GROMACS .gro file of C-alpha atoms in nm:
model
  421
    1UNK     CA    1   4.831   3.480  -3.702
    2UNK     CA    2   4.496   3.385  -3.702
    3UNK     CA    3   4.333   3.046  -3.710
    4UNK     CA    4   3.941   2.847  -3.670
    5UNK     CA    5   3.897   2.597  -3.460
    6UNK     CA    6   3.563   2.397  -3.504
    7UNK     CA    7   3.432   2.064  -3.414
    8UNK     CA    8   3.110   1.808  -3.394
    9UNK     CA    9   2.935   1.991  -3.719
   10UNK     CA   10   2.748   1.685  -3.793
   11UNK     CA   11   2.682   1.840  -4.149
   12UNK     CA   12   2.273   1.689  -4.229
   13UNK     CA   13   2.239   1.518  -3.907
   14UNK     CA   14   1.889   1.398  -3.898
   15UNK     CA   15   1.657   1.575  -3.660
   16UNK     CA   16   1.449   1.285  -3.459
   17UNK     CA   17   1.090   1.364  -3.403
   18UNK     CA   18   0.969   1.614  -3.629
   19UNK     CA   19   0.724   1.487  -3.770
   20UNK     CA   20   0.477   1.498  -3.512
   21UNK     CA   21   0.475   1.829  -3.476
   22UNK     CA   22   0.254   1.954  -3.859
   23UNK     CA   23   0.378   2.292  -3.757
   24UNK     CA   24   0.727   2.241  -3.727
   25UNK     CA   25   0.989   2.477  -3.988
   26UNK     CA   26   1.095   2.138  -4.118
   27UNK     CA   27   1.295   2.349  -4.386
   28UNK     CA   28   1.486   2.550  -4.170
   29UNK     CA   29   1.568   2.255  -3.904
   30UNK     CA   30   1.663   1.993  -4.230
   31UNK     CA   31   1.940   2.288  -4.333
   32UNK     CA   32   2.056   2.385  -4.030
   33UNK     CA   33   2.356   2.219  -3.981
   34UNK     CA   34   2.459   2.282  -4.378
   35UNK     CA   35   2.326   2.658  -4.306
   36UNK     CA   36   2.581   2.727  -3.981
   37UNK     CA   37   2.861   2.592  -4.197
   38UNK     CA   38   2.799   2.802  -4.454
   39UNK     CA   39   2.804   3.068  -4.219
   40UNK     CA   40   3.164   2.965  -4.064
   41UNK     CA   41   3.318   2.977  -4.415
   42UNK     CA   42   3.226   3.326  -4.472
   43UNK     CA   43   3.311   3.432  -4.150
   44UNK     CA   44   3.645   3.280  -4.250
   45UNK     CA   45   3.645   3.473  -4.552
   46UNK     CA   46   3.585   3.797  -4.420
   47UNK     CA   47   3.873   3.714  -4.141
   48UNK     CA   48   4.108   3.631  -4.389
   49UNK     CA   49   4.231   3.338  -4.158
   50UNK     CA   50   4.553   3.198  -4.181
   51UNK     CA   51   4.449   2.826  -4.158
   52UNK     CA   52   4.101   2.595  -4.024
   53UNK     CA   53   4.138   2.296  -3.810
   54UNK     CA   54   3.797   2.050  -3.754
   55UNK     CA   55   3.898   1.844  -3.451
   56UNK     CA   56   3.659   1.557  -3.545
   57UNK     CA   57   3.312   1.466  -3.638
   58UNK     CA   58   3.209   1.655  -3.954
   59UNK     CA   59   2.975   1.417  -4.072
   60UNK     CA   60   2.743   1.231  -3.874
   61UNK     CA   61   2.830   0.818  -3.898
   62UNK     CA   62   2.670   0.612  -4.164
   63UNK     CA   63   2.489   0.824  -4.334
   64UNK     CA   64   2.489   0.755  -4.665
   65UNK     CA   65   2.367   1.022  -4.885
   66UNK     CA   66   2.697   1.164  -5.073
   67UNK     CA   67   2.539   1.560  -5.081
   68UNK     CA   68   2.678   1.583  -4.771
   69UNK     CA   69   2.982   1.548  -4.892
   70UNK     CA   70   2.992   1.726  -5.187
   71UNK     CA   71   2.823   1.975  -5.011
   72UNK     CA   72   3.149   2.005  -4.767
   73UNK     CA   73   3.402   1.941  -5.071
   74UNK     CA   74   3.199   2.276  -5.185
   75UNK     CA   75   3.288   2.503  -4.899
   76UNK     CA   76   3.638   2.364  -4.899
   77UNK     CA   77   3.658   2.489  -5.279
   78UNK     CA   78   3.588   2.849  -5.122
   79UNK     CA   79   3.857   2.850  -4.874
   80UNK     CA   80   4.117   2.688  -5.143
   81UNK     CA   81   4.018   2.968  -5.391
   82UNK     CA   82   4.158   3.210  -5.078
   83UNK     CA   83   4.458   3.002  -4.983
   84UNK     CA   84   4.298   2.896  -4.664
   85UNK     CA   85   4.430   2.555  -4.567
   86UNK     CA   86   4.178   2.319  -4.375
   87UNK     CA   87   4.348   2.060  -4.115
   88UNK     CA   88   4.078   1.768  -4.037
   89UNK     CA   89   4.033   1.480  -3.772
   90UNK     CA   90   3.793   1.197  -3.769
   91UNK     CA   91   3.601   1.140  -3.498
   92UNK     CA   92   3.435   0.869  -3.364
   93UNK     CA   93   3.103   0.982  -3.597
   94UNK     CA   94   3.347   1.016  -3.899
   95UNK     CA   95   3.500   0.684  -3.815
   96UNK     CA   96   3.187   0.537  -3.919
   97UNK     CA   97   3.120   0.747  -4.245
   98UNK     CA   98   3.134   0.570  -4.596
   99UNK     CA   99   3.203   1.000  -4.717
  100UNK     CA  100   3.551   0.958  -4.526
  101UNK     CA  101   3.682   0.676  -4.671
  102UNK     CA  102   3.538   0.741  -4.991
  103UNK     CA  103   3.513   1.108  -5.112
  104UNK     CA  104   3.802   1.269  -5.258
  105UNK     CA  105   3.904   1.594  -5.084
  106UNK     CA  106   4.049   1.926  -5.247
  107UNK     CA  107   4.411   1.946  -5.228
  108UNK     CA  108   4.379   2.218  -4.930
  109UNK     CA  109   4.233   1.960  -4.677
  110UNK     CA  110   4.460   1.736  -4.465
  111UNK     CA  111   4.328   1.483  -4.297
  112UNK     CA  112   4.517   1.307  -4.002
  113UNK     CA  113   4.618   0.963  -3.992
  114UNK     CA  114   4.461   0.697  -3.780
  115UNK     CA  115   4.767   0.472  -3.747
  116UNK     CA  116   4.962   0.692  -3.505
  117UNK     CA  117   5.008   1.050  -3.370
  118UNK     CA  118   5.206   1.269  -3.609
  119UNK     CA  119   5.319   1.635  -3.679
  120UNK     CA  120   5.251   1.836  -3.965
  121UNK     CA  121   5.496   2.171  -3.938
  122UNK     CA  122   5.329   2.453  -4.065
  123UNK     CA  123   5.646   2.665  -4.185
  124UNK     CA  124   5.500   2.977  -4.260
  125UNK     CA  125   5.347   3.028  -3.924
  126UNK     CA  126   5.604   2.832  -3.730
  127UNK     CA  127   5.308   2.611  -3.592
  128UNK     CA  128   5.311   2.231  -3.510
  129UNK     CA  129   5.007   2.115  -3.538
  130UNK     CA  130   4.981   1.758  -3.374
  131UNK     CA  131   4.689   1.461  -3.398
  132UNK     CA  132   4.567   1.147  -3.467
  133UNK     CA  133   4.211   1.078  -3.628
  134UNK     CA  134   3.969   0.767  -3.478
  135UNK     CA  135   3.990   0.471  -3.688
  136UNK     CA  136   3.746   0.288  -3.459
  137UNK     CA  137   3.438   0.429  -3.359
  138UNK     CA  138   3.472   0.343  -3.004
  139UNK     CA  139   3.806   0.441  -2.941
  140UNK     CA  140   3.820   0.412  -2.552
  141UNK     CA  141   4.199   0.440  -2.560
  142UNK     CA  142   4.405   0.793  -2.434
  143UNK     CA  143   4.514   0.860  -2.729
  144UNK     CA  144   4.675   1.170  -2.614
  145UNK     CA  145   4.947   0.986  -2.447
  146UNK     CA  146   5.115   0.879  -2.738
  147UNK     CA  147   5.118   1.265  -2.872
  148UNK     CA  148   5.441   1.378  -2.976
  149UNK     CA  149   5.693   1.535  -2.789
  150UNK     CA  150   5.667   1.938  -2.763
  151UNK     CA  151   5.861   2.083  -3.102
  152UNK     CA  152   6.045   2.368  -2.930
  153UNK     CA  153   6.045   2.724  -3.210
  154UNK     CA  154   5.725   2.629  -3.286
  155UNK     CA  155   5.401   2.697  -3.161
  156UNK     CA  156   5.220   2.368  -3.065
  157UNK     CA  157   4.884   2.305  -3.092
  158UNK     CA  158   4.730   1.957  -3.031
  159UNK     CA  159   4.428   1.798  -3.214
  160UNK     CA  160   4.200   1.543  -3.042
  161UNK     CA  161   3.869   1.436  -2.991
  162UNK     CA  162   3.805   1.328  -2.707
  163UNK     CA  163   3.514   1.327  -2.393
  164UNK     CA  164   3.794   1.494  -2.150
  165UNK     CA  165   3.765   1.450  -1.755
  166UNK     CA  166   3.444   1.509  -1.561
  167UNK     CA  167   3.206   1.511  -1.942
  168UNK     CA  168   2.968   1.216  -1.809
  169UNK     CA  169   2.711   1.340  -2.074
  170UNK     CA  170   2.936   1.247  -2.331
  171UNK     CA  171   3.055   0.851  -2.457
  172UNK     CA  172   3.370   0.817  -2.266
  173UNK     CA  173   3.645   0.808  -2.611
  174UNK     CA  174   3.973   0.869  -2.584
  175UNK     CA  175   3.963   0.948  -2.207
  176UNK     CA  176   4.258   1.177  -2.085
  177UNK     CA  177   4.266   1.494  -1.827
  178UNK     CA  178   4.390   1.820  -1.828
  179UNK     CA  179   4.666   1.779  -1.607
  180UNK     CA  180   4.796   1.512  -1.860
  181UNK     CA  181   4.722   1.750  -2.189
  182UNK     CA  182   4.912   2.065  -2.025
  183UNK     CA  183   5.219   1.827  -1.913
  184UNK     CA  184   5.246   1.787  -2.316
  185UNK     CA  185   5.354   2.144  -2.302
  186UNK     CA  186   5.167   2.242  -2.607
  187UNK     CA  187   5.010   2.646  -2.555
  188UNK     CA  188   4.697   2.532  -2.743
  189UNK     CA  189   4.481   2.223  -2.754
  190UNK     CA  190   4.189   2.213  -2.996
  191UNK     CA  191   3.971   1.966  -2.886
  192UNK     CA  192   3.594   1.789  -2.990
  193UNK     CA  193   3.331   1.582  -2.919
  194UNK     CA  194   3.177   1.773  -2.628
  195UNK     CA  195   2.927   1.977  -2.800
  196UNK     CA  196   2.938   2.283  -2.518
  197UNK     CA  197   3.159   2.552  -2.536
  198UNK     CA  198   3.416   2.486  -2.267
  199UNK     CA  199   3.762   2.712  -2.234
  200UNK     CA  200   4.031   2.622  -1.992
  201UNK     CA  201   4.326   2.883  -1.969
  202UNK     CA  202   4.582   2.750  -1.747
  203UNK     CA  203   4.921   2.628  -1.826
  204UNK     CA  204   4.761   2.545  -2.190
  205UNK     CA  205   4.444   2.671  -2.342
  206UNK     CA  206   4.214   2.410  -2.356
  207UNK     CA  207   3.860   2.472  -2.604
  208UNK     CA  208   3.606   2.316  -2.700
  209UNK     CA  209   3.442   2.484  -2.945
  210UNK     CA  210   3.167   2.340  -2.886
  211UNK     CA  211   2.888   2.241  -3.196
  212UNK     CA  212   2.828   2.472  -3.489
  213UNK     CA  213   2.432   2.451  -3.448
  214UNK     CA  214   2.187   2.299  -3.200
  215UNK     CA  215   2.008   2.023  -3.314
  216UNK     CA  216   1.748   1.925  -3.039
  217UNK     CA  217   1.654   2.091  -2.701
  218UNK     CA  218   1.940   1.897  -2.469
  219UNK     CA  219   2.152   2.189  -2.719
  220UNK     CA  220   2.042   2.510  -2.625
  221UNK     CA  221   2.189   2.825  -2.633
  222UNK     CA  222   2.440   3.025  -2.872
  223UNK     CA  223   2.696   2.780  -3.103
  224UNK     CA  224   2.943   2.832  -3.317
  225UNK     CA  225   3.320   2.810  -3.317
  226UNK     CA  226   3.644   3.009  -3.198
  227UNK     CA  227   3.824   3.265  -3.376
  228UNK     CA  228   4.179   3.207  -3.205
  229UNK     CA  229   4.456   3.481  -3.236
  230UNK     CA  230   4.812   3.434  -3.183
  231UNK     CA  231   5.161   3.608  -3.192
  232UNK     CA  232   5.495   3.398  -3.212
  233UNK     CA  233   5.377   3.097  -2.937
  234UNK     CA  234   5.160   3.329  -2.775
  235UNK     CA  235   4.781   3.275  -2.755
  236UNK     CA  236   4.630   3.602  -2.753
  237UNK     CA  237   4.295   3.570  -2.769
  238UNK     CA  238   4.068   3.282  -2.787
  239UNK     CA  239   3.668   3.474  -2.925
  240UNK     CA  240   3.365   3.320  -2.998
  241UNK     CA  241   3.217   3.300  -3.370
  242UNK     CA  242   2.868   3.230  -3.325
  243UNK     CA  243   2.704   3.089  -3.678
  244UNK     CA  244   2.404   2.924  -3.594
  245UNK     CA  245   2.096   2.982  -3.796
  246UNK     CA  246   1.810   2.888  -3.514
  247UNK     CA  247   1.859   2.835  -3.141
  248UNK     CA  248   1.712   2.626  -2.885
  249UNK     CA  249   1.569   2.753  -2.569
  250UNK     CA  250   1.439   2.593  -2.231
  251UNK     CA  251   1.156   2.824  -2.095
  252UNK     CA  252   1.065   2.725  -1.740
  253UNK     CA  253   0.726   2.903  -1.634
  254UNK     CA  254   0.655   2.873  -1.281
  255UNK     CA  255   0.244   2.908  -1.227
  256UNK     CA  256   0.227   2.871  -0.862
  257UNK     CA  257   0.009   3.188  -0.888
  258UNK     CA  258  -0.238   3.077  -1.116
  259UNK     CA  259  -0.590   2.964  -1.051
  260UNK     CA  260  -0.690   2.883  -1.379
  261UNK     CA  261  -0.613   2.713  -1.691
  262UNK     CA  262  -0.666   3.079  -1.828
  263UNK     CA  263  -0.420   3.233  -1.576
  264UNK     CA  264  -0.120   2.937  -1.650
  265UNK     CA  265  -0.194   3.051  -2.001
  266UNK     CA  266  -0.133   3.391  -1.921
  267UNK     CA  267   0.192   3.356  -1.747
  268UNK     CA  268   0.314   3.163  -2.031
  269UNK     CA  269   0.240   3.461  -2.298
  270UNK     CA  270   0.418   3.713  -2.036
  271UNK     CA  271   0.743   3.450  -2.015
  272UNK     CA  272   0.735   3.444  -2.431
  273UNK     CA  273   0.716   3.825  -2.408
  274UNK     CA  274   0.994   3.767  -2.184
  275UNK     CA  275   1.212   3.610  -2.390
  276UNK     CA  276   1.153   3.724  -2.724
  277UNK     CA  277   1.236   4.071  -2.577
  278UNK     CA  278   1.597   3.954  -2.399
  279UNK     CA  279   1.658   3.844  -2.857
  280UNK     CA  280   1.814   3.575  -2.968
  281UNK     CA  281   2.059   3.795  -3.201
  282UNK     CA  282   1.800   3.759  -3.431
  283UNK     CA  283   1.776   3.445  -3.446
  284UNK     CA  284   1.418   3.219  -3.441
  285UNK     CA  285   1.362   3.058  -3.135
  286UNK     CA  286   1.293   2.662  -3.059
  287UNK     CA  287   1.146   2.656  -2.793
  288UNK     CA  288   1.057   2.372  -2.514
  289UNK     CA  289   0.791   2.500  -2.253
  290UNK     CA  290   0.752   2.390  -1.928
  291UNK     CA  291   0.488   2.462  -1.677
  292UNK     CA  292   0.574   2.435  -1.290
  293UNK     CA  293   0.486   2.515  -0.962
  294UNK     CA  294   0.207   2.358  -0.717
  295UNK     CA  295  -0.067   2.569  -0.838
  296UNK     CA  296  -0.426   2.600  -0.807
  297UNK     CA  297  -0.444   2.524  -1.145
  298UNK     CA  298  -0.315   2.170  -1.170
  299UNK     CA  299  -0.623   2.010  -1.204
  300UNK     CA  300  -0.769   2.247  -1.444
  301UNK     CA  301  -0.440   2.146  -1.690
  302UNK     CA  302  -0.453   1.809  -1.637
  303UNK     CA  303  -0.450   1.568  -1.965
  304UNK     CA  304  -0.452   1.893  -2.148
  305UNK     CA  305  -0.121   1.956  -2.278
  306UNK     CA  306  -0.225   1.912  -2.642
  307UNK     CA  307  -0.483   2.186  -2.622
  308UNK     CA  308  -0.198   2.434  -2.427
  309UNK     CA  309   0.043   2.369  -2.674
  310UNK     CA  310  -0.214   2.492  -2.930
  311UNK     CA  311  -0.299   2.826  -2.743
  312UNK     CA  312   0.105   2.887  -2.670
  313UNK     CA  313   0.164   2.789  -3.051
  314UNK     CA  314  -0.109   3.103  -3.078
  315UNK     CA  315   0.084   3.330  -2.855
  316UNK     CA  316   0.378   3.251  -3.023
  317UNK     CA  317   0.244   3.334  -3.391
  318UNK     CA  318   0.123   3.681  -3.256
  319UNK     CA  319   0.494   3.746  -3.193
  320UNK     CA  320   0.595   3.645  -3.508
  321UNK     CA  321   0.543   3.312  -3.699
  322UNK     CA  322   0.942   3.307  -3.807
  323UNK     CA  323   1.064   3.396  -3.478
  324UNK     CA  324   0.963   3.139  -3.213
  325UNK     CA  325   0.827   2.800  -3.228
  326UNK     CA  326   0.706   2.538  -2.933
  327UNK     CA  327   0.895   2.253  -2.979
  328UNK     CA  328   0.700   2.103  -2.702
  329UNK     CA  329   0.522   2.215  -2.437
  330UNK     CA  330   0.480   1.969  -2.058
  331UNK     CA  331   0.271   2.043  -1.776
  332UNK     CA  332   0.499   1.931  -1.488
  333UNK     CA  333   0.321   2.133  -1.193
  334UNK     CA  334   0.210   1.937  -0.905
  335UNK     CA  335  -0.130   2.018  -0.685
  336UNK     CA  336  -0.189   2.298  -0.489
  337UNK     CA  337  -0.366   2.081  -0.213
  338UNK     CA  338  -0.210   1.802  -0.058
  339UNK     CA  339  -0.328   1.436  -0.102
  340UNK     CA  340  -0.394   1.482   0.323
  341UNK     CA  341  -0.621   1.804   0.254
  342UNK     CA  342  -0.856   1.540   0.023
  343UNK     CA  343  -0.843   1.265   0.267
  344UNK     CA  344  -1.037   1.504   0.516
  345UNK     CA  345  -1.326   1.538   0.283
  346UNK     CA  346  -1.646   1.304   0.309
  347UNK     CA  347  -1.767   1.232  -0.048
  348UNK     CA  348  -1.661   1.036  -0.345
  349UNK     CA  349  -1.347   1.210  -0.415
  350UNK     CA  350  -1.178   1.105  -0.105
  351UNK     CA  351  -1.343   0.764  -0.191
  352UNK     CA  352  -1.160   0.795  -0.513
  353UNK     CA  353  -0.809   0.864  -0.400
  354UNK     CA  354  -0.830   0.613  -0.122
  355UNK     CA  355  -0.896   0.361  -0.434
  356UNK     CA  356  -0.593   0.424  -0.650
  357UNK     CA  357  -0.387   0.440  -0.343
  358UNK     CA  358  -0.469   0.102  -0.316
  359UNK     CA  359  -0.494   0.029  -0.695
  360UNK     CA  360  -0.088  -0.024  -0.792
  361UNK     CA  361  -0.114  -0.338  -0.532
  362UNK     CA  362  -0.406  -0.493  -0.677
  363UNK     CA  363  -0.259  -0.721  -0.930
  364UNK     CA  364  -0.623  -0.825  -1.053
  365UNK     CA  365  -0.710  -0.505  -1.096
  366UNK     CA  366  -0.425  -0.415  -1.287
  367UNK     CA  367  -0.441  -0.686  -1.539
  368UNK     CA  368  -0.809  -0.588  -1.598
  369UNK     CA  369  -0.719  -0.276  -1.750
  370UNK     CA  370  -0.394  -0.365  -1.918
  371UNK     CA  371  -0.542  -0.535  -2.244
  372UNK     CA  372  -0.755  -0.309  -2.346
  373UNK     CA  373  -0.474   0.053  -2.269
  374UNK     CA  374  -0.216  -0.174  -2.460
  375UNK     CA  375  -0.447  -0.237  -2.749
  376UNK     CA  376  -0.542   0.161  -2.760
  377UNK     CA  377  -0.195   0.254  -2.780
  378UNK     CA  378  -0.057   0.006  -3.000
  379UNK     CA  379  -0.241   0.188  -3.252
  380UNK     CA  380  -0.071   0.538  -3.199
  381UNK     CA  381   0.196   0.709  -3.441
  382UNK     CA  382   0.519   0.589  -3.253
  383UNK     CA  383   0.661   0.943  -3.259
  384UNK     CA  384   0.370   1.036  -3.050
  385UNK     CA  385   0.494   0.716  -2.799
  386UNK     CA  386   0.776   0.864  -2.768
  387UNK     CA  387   0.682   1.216  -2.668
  388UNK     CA  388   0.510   1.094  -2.385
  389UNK     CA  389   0.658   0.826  -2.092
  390UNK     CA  390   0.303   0.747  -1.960
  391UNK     CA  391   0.223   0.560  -2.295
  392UNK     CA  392   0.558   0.367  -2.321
  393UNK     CA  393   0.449   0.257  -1.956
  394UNK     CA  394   0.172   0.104  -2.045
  395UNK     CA  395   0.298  -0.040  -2.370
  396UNK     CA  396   0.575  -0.207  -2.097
  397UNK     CA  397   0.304  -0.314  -1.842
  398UNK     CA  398   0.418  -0.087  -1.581
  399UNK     CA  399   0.049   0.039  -1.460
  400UNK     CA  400   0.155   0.119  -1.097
  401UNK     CA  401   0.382   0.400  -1.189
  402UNK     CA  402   0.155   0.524  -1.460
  403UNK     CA  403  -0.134   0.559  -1.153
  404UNK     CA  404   0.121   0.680  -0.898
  405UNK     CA  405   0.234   0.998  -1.173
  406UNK     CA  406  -0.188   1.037  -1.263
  407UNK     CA  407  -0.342   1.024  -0.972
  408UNK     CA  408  -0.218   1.325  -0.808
  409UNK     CA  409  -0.323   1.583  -1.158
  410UNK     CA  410  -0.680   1.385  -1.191
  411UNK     CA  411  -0.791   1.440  -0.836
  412UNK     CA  412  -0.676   1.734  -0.880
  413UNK     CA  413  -0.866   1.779  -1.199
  414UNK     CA  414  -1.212   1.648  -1.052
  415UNK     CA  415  -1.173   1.873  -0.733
  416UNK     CA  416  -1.100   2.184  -0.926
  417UNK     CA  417  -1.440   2.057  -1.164
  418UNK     CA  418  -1.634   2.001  -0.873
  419UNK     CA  419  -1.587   2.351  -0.693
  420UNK     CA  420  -1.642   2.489  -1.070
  421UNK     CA  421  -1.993   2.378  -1.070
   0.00000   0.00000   0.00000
């Protein structure tokens, strides 16, 4: 017998951000989530699975625009036309969807009651399949507590969404542990919400699934759902379906080496090399670039993100326009020579530094320049605000950390200038 388990789809969840970026594959990233479902139905298909559970969060809260759902009602006409049953929970996303109180669902799709736990017996393949969708969005309760008792020639396997033990990155809902899931007796639990793929084989098998597609750079890596194989209350195997259509990657390029903004450039192109090499099984490539290291350099790539996003963007397009794109790129190296090293030095630069040491404590000073910073970037796009902490500083009137995090890359910048000329 062989079942799906999926979770946290979040079919046409909005992707924050985009348009900043002209050169973004807006297309691709708008369909993505619709795209990887798409994807999971004809892997189902081709498996000829006996059944699909969705432990919670389909859709992603109030959004409004009934496609979605029809677009979902559309796949589940697929699997009906195959005799593939579909077993859904609301999460705390769906909780808040208009599409699941509203939209009428083909006859194959079951959708689990919020009033109370329950069991629906699934004669054919002696399963008991056991859960309870949210009904609030916040649902901070342990829900699993109130699971039904073990239903012994059967084998169990409990639904629930919840944030588990030890998942501080996700909103704490329906908190519970493993110890208290496996003392339910159940061989498999099919769990949401956390979007990573997380197995636990022990005295149950505890999955997460983990999302269908990444939709931002905090998801990187493969996604997808499990294929999950089983013979009387046996799990066999528990293996990985991976459906997603574009995948997000961290690239960390250390430039301690580099003397130049040239050579930091160069390092990057080897690291994409790098990377589109190791593949992505084919897929294209988000990617968020990072520069680090205390290198020589610093200075000569300070303030000048922008223009090194522009030459990676370059790099990348040589590889292959469809394959990778810079999501973002952030200088985060520090200087080669310490803030000591410029104190020793006799001329206006070491004048300099000694003045915006002392320039976060001069309140006077501070207020002299806030006006006129606050009035330049009160006129900026608010998606560029957002891509950058220095200018919500300043629209929040903290100066004194914006001149503690610039001081240190525009010394840097005028001693590297200096020794150029």
């Amino acid at each position: 017998m062989k079942f799906i388990h999926t979770a946290d789809i979040h079919l046409d969840s909005p992707l924050v951000g985009l348009s900043a970026y002209q050169d973004a594959p807006a297309d691709l990233l708008r369909t993505a989530t619709r795209d990887a479902f798409t994807r999971l139905i004809d892997d189902a298909l081709t498996e000829s699975v006996d059944f699909m559970v969705i432990s919670g969060d389909l859709y992603d809260g109030n959004w409004k625009d009934f496609n979605t759902g029809l677009f979902f009602v559309r796949e589940m006409g697929r699997l009906r036309r195959a005799g593939i049953p579909v077993y859904l929970l609301l999460g705390n996303h769906d909780a808040e969807s208009e599409m699941t109180r509203k939209l009428q669902l083909p006859d194959n799709v079951f959708v689990f009651e919020t009033r109370k736990a329950h069991t629906l017996y699934l004669e054919a393949h002696k399963v008991a399949l056991h859960g309870r969708s949210f009904k609030d969005a916040a649902t901070t309760d342990n829900l699993a507590a109130t699971y039904p008792a073990y239903a012994e020639g059967y084998l169990n396997i409990g639904m629930l969404h919840t944030a588990l033990e030890g998942n501080a990155a996700h909103a704490n809902y329906a908190p519970t542990s493993i110890a208290e899931l496996e003392a339910k007796g159940y061989e498999y639990w099919a769990l949401g919400h956390v979007h990573e793929h997380v197995i636990h084989r022990g005295k149950s098998t505890i999955v997460f699934p983990g999302n269908l597609q990444g939709r931002h750079i905090r998801e990187t890596g493969p996604r997808g759902a499990v294929l999950v194989t089983a013979e009387g209350n046996e799990i066999r195997s528990v293996d990985r379906m991976l459906v997603d259509v574009l995948r997000w990657h961290a690239l960390d390029v250390d430039v301690t080496e580099a003397d130049s903004f040239g050579d930091a450039l160069a390092a990057v192109g080897r690291a994409l090399d790098q990377v589109v090499a190791d593949g992505a099984d084919g897929r294209p490539l988000a990617l968020r670039v990072t520069l680090q290291g205390a290198s020589p350099a610093h200075g000569a790539l300070f303030g000048l993100e922008a223009q090194l996003r522009a030459e990676v963007l370059a790099l990348a397009t040589a590889l292959g326009s469809d394959r990778v794109w810079i999501e973002k790129l952030k200088v985060r190296t520090t200087p080669a020579r310490t803030a000591s090293r410029l104190a020793e030095r006799s001329d206006a630069l070491s004048d300099l530094q000694t003045l915006l040491a002392e320039a976060p404590q001069s309140t006077e000073f501070l207020d002299s320049l806030l006006p006129d910073l606050q009035a330049m970037v009160n006129k900026l796009p608010l998606d560029v605000l957002k891509s950058m902490p220095e200018l919500e500083r300043i629209r929040s009137g903290d100066l004194s950390a914006l001149l503690d995090d610039v001081t240190p890359g525009l010394l840097a910048h005028l001693a590297s200038a200096g020794e150029a000329r």
